Short mmCIF file of C-alpha atoms in Angstrom, two decimals:
data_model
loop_
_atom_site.label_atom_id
_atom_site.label_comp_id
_atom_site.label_asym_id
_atom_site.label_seq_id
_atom_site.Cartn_x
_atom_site.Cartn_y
_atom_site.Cartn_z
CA UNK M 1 36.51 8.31 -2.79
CA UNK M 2 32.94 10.44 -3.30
CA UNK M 3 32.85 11.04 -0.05
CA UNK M 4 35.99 12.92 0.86
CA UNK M 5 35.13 15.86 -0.60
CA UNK M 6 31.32 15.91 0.30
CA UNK M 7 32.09 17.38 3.84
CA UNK M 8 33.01 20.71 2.90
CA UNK M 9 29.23 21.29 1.57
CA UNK M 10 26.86 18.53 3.86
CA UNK M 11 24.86 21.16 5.46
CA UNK M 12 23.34 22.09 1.75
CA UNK M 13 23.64 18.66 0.16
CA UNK M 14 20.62 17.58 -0.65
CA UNK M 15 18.16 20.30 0.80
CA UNK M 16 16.58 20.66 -2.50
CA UNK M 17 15.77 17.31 -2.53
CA UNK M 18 14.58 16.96 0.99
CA UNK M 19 11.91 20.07 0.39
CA UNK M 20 10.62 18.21 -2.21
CA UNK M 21 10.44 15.07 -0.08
CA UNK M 22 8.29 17.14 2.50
CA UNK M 23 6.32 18.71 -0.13
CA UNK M 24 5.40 15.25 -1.02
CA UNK M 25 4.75 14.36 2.30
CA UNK M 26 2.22 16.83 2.88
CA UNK M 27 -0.08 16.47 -0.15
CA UNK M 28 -0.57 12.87 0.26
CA UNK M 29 -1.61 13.97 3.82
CA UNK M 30 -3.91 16.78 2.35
CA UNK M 31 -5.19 14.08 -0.26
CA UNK M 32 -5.67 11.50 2.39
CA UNK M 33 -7.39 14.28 4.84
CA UNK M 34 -10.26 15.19 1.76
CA UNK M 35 -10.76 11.68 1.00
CA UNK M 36 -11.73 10.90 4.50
CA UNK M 37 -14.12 13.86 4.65
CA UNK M 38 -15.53 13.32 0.99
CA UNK M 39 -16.23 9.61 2.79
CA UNK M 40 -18.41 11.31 5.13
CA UNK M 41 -19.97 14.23 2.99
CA UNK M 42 -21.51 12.83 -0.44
CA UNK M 43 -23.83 10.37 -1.21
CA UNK M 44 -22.34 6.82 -2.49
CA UNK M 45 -22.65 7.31 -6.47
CA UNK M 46 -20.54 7.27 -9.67
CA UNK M 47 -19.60 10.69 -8.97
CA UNK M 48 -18.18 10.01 -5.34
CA UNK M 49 -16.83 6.68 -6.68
CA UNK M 50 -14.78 8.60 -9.72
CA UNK M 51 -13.32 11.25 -7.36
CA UNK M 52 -11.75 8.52 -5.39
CA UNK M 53 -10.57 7.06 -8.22
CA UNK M 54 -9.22 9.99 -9.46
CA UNK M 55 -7.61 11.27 -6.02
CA UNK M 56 -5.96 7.29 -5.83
CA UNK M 57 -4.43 7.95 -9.10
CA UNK M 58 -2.71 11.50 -8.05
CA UNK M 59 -1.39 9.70 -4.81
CA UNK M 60 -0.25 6.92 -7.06
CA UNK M 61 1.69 9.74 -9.12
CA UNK M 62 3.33 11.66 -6.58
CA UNK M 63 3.98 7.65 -4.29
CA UNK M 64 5.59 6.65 -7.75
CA UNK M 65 6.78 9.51 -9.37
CA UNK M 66 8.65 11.14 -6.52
CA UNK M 67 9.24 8.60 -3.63
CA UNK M 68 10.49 5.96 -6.18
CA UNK M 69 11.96 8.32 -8.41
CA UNK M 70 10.54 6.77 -11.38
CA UNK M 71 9.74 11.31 -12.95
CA UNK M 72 13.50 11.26 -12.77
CA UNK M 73 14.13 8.15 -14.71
CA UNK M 74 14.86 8.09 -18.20
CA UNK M 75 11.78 7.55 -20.80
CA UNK M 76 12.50 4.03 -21.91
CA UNK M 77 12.13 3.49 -17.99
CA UNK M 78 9.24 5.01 -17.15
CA UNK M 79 7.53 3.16 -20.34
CA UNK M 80 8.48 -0.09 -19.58
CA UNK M 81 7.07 -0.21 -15.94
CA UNK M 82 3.64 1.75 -16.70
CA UNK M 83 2.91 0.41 -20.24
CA UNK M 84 2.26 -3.53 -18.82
CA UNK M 85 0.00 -1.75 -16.53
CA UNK M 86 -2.70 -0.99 -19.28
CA UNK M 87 -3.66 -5.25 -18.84
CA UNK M 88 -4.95 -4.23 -15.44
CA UNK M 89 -6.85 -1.82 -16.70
CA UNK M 90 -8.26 -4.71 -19.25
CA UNK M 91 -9.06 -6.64 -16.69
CA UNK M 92 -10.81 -4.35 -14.49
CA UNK M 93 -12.92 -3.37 -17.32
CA UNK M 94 -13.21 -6.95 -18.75
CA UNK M 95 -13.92 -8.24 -14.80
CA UNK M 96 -16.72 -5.46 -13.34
CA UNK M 97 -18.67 -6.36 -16.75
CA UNK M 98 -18.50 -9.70 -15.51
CA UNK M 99 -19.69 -8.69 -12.27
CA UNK M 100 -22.81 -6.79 -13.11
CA UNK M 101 -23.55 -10.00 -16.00
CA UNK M 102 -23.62 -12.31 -12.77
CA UNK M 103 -25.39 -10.18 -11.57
CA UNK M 104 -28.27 -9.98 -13.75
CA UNK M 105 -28.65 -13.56 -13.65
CA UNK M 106 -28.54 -14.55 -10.46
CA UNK P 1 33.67 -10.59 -23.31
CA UNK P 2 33.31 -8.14 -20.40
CA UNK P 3 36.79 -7.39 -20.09
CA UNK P 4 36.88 -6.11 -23.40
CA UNK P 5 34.30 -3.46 -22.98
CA UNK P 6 35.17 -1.16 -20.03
CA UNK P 7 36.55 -2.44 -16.87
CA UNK P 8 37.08 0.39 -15.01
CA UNK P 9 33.97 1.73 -15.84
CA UNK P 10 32.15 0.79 -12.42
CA UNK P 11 28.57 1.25 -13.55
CA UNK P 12 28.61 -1.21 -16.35
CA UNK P 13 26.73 -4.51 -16.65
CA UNK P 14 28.98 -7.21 -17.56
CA UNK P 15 27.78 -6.64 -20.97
CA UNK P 16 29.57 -2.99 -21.06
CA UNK P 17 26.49 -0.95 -21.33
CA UNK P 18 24.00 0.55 -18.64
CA UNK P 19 20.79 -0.44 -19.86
CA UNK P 20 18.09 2.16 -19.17
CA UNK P 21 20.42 3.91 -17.18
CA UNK P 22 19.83 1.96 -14.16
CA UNK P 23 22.17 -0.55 -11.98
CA UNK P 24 20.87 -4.40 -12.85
CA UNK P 25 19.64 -4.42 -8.91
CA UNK P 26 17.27 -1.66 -8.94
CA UNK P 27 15.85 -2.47 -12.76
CA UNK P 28 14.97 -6.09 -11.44
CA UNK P 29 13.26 -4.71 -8.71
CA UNK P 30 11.12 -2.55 -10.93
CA UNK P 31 10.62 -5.72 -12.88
CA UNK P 32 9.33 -7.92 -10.10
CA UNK P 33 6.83 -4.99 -8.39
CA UNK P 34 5.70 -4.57 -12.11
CA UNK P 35 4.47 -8.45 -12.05
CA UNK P 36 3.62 -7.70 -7.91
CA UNK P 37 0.93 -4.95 -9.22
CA UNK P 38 -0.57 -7.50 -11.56
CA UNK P 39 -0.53 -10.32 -8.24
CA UNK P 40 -2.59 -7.36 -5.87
CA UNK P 41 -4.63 -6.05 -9.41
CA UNK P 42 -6.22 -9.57 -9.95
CA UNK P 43 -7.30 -9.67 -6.38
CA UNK P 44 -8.37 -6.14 -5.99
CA UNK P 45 -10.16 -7.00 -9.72
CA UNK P 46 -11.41 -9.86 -8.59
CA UNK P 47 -13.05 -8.32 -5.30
CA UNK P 48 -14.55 -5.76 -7.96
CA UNK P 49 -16.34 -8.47 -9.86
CA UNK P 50 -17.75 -10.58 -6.97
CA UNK P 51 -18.89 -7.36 -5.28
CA UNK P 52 -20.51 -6.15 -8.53
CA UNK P 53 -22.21 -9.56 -8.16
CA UNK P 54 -23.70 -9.48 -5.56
CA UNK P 55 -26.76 -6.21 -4.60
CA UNK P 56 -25.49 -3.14 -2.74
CA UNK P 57 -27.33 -1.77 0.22
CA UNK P 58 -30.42 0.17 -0.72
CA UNK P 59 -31.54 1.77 2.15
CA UNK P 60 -30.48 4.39 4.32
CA UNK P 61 -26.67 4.22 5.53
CA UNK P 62 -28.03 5.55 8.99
CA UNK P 63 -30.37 2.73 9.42
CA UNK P 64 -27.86 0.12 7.62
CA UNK P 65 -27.75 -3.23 9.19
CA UNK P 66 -25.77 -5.91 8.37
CA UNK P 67 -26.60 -9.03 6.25
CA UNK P 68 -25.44 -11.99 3.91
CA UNK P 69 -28.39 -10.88 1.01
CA UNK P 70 -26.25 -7.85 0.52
CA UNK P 71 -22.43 -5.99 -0.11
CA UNK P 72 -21.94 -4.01 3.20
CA UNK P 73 -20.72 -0.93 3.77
CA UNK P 74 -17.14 -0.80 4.78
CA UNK P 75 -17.35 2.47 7.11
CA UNK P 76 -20.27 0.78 9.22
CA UNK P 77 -17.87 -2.61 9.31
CA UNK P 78 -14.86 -0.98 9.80
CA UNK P 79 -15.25 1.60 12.81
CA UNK P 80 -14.20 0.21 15.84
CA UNK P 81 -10.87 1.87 17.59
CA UNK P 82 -8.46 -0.18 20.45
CA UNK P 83 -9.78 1.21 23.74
CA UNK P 84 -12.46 2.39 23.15
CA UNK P 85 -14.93 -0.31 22.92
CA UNK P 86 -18.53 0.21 21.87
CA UNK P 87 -17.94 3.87 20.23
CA UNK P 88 -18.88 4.16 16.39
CA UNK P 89 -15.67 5.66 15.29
CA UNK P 90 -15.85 4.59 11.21
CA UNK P 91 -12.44 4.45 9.67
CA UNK P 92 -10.98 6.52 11.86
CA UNK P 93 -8.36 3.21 13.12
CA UNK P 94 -7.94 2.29 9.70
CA UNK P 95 -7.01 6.29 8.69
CA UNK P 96 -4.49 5.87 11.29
CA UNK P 97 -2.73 2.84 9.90
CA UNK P 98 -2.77 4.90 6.54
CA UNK P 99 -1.19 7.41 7.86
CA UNK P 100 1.95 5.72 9.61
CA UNK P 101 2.47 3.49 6.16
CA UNK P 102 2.60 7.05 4.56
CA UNK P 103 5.22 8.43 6.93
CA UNK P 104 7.38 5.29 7.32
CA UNK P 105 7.24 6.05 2.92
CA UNK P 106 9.03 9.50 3.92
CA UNK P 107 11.38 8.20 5.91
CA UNK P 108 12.69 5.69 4.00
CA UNK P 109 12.91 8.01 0.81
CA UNK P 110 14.72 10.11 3.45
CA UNK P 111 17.32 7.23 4.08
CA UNK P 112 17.73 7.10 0.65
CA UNK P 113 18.58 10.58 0.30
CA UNK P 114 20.92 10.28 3.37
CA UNK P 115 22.51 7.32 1.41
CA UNK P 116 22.98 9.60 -1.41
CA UNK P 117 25.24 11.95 1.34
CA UNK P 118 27.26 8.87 2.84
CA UNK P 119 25.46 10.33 5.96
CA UNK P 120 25.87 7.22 8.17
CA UNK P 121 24.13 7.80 10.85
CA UNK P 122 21.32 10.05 9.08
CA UNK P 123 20.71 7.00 7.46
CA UNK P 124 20.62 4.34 10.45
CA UNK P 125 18.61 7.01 12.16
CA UNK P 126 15.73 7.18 9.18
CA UNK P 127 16.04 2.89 8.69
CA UNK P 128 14.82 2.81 12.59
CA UNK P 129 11.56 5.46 11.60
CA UNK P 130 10.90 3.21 9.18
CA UNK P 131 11.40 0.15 10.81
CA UNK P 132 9.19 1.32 13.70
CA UNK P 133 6.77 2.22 11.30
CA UNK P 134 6.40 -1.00 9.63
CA UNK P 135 5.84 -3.00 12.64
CA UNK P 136 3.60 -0.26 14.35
CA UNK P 137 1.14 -0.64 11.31
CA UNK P 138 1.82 -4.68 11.68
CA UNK P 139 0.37 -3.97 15.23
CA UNK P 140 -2.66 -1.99 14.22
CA UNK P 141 -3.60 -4.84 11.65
CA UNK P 142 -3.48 -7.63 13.77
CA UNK P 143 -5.91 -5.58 16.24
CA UNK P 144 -7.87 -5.20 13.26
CA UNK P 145 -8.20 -8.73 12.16
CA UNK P 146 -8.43 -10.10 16.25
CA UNK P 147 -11.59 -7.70 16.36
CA UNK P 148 -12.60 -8.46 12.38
CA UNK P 149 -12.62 -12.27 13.84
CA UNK P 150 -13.91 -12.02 16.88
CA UNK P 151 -16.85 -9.76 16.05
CA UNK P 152 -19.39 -7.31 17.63
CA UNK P 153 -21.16 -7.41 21.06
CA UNK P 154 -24.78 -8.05 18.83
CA UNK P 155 -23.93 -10.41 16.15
CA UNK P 156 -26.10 -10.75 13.36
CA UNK P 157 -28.99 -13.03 13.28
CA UNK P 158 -29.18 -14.81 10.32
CA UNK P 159 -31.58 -17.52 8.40
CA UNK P 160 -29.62 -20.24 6.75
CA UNK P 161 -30.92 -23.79 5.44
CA UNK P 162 -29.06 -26.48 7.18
CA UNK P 163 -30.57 -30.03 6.21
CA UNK P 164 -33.31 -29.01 3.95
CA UNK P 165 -34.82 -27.24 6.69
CA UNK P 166 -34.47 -22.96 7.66
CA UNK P 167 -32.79 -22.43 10.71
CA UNK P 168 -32.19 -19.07 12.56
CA UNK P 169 -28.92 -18.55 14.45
CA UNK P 170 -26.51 -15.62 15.52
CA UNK P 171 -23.00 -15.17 13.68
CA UNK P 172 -20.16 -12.89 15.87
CA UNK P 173 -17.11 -12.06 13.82
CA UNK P 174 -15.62 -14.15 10.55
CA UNK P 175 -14.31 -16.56 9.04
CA UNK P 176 -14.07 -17.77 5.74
CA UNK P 177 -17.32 -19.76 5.54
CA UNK P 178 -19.93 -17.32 7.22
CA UNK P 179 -19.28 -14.07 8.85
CA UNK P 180 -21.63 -11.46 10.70
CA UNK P 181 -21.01 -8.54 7.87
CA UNK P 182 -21.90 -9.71 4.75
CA UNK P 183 -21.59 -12.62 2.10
CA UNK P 184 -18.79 -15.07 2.96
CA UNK P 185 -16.99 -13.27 -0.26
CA UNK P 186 -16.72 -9.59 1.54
CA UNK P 187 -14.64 -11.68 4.58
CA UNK P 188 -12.64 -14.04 2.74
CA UNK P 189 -11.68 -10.78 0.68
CA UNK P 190 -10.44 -9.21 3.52
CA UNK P 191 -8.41 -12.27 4.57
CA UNK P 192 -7.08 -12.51 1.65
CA UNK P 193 -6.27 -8.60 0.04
CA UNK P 194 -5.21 -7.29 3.76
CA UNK P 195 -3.27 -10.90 4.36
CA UNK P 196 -1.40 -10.36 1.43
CA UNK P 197 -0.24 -6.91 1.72
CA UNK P 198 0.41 -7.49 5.18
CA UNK P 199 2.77 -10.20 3.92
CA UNK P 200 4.52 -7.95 2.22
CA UNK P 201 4.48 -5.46 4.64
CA UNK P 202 6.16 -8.06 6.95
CA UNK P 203 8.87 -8.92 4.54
CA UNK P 204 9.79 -5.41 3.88
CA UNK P 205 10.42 -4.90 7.61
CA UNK P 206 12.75 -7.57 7.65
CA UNK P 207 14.67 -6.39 4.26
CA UNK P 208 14.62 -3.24 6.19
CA UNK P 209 16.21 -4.24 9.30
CA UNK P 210 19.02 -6.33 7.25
CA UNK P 211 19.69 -2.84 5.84
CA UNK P 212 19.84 -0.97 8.80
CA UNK P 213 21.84 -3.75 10.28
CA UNK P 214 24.18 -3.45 7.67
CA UNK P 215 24.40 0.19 7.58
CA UNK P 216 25.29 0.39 11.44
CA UNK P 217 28.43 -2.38 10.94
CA UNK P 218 29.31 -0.02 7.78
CA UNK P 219 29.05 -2.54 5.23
CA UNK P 220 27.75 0.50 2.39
CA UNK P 221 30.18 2.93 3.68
CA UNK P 222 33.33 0.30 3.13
CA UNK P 223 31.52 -0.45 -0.51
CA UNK P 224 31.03 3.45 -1.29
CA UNK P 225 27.75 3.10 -1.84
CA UNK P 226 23.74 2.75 -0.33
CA UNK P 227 22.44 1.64 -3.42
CA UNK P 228 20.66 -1.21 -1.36
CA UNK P 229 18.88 0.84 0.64
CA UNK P 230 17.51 2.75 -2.57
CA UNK P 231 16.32 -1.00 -3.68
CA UNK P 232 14.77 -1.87 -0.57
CA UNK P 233 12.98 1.16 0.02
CA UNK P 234 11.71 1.19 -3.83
CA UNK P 235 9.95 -1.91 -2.31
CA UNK P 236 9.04 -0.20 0.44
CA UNK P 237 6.71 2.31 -1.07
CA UNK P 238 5.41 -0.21 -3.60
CA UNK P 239 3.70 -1.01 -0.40
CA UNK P 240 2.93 2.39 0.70
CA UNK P 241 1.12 2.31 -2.97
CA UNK P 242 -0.56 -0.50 -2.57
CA UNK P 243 -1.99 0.19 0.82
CA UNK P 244 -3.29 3.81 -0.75
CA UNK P 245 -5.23 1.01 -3.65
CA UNK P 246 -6.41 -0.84 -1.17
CA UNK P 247 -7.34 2.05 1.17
CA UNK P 248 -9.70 3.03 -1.72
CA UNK P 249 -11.66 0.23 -2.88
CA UNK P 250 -11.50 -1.76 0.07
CA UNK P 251 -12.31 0.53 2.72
CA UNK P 252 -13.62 4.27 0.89
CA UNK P 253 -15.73 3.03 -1.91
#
């Protein structure tokens, strides 16, 4: 039924969409490129440690937010799959205290 | 109770609403990678804590050598490429493998937006990148774990008490009780956080190849609709995202 008409106008269908696919595409790559030569540059610290952190989180945001569509979902959506997500971040803070505790007594 | 809602209405649960605006398919599949990233959080959180437990290496990373009183270094672990044996290439293979997850992610989002067309063959032609991307970076891991396993030319020479008394003795590669890297943790880590995602890795080529193989005997086209390869591939790069997690604090930090 849909796709009767969508002949007349394939060659433009979805060209918007496809840019933004690529666009995607490349800063991941650009992401993934600086990562590798922050590796290589600075000194292992908190400060090398956060901007990897930081640059995971903006690849998680465009891997999430564009590839699985979930900017384009409604709110309710969006909410319900990153809210449970705030547990992990519990745990991680809950579990590397833990860490640095065994640490000290080891 | 169904009937008397709307009927015709083809995007409907059976309850006559659309709840969240999404078809029940895809809104389970959110539902299940939202308890998956909990299953890969505790074990990335749990590598965090037993790392944190254990002392990092103080020295110099130049003069780093490996041993179990310490947390290694993943880049001088990690930096051996296929064919070229002996040169210190450090995370230059596993860069690769990041790479081709990435791209097989654009691919399949491009199926997906093929799907959205009724573009047939745009879409068997984008399944078969995919598909050929999962299994390349299937490849590249089980290099990675035959050489992980098997170990370095050297070894490490370690001192271990075995009886009550200290014994000296040369470990090559891993396994989950001693390995030549690090503390038995850092290896059965590895086992365990790469295993898993390769796991799913592995499944998701196979939902992927049902799909394709469905797509090419026109199964979606006769139902008017790829919605099932927009649910696959939202599983898709939930691996793609977990591979970028792991990429980080397995193999970067």
């Amino acid at each position: 039924m849909a796709h009767v008409h969508e002949h007349d106008h394939d060659e433009n269908a979805g060209a918007e969409q496809r840019k933004v696919i690529w666009r995607t595409f490349w800063i991941l790559l650009v992401l993934t490129a600086l990562e590798f030569l922050i590796a290589f540059t600075l000194h292992a610290g908190t400060l090398k440690t956060a901007i990897f952190v930081g640059m995971t989180i903006v690849k998680a945001f465009y891997i999430v937010g564009e590839f699985m569509h979930l900017k384009h979902e409604v709110k309710s959506l969006i909410w319900a799959a990153l809210l449970p997500c705030i547990f992990v971040v519990w745990l991680l803070i809950a579990l590397i205290t833990e860490g640095g505790s065994i640490f000290d007594l080891r | 109770m169904a009937a008397t809602a709307q009927p015709n209405v083809k995007n409907v649960w059976l309850g006559g609403v659309e709840p969240m605006k999404a078809s029940y398919g895809k809104l389970m599949m959110w539902f299940f990678l939202v308890s998956d990233t909990f299953t890969f959080s505790a074990l990335l959180v749990s590598y965090g804590l037993v790392r944190f437990s254990f002392p990092a290496y103080a020295g110099k990373v130049a003069d780093f050598v490996s041993s179990p009183a310490y947390w290694p270094i993943p880049e001088k672990v990690f930096d051996a490429m296929p064919f070229m044996h002996g040169i210190h290439a450090p995370l230059v293979f596993v860069g690769i493998m990041t790479f081709i997850l990435i791209f097989s992610s654009v691919t399949m989002v491009l199926a997906v937006e093929a799907g959205h067309r009724m573009d047939r063959a745009a879409v068997e032609k984008y399944m078969l990148w995919t598909i050929l991307g999962g299994a390349t970076f299937l490849g590249c891991q089980a290099w990675e774990w035959t050489h992980f396993i098997h170990g370095t030319d050297s070894g490490t020479v370690v001192k271990e008490i075995v009886d009550g008394t200290w014994i000296t003795k040369t470990v090559f590669g891993a396994n989950l009780t001693e390995n030549q890297y690090g503390p038995a943790a850092f290896a059965d880590f590895f086992f365990f956080i790469t295993g898993f995602h390769g796991t799913h890795v592995f499944s998701g080529v196979v939902l992927n190849y049902l799909v394709f193989y469905r797509t090419s005997t026109g199964m979606y086209e006769r139902r008017g609709s790829y919605e099932m390869v927009e649910k696959v591939g939202l599983y898709w790069h939930f691996v793609d995202l977990v591979w970028v997690f792991v990429f980080t604090f397995f193999y970067l930090v």
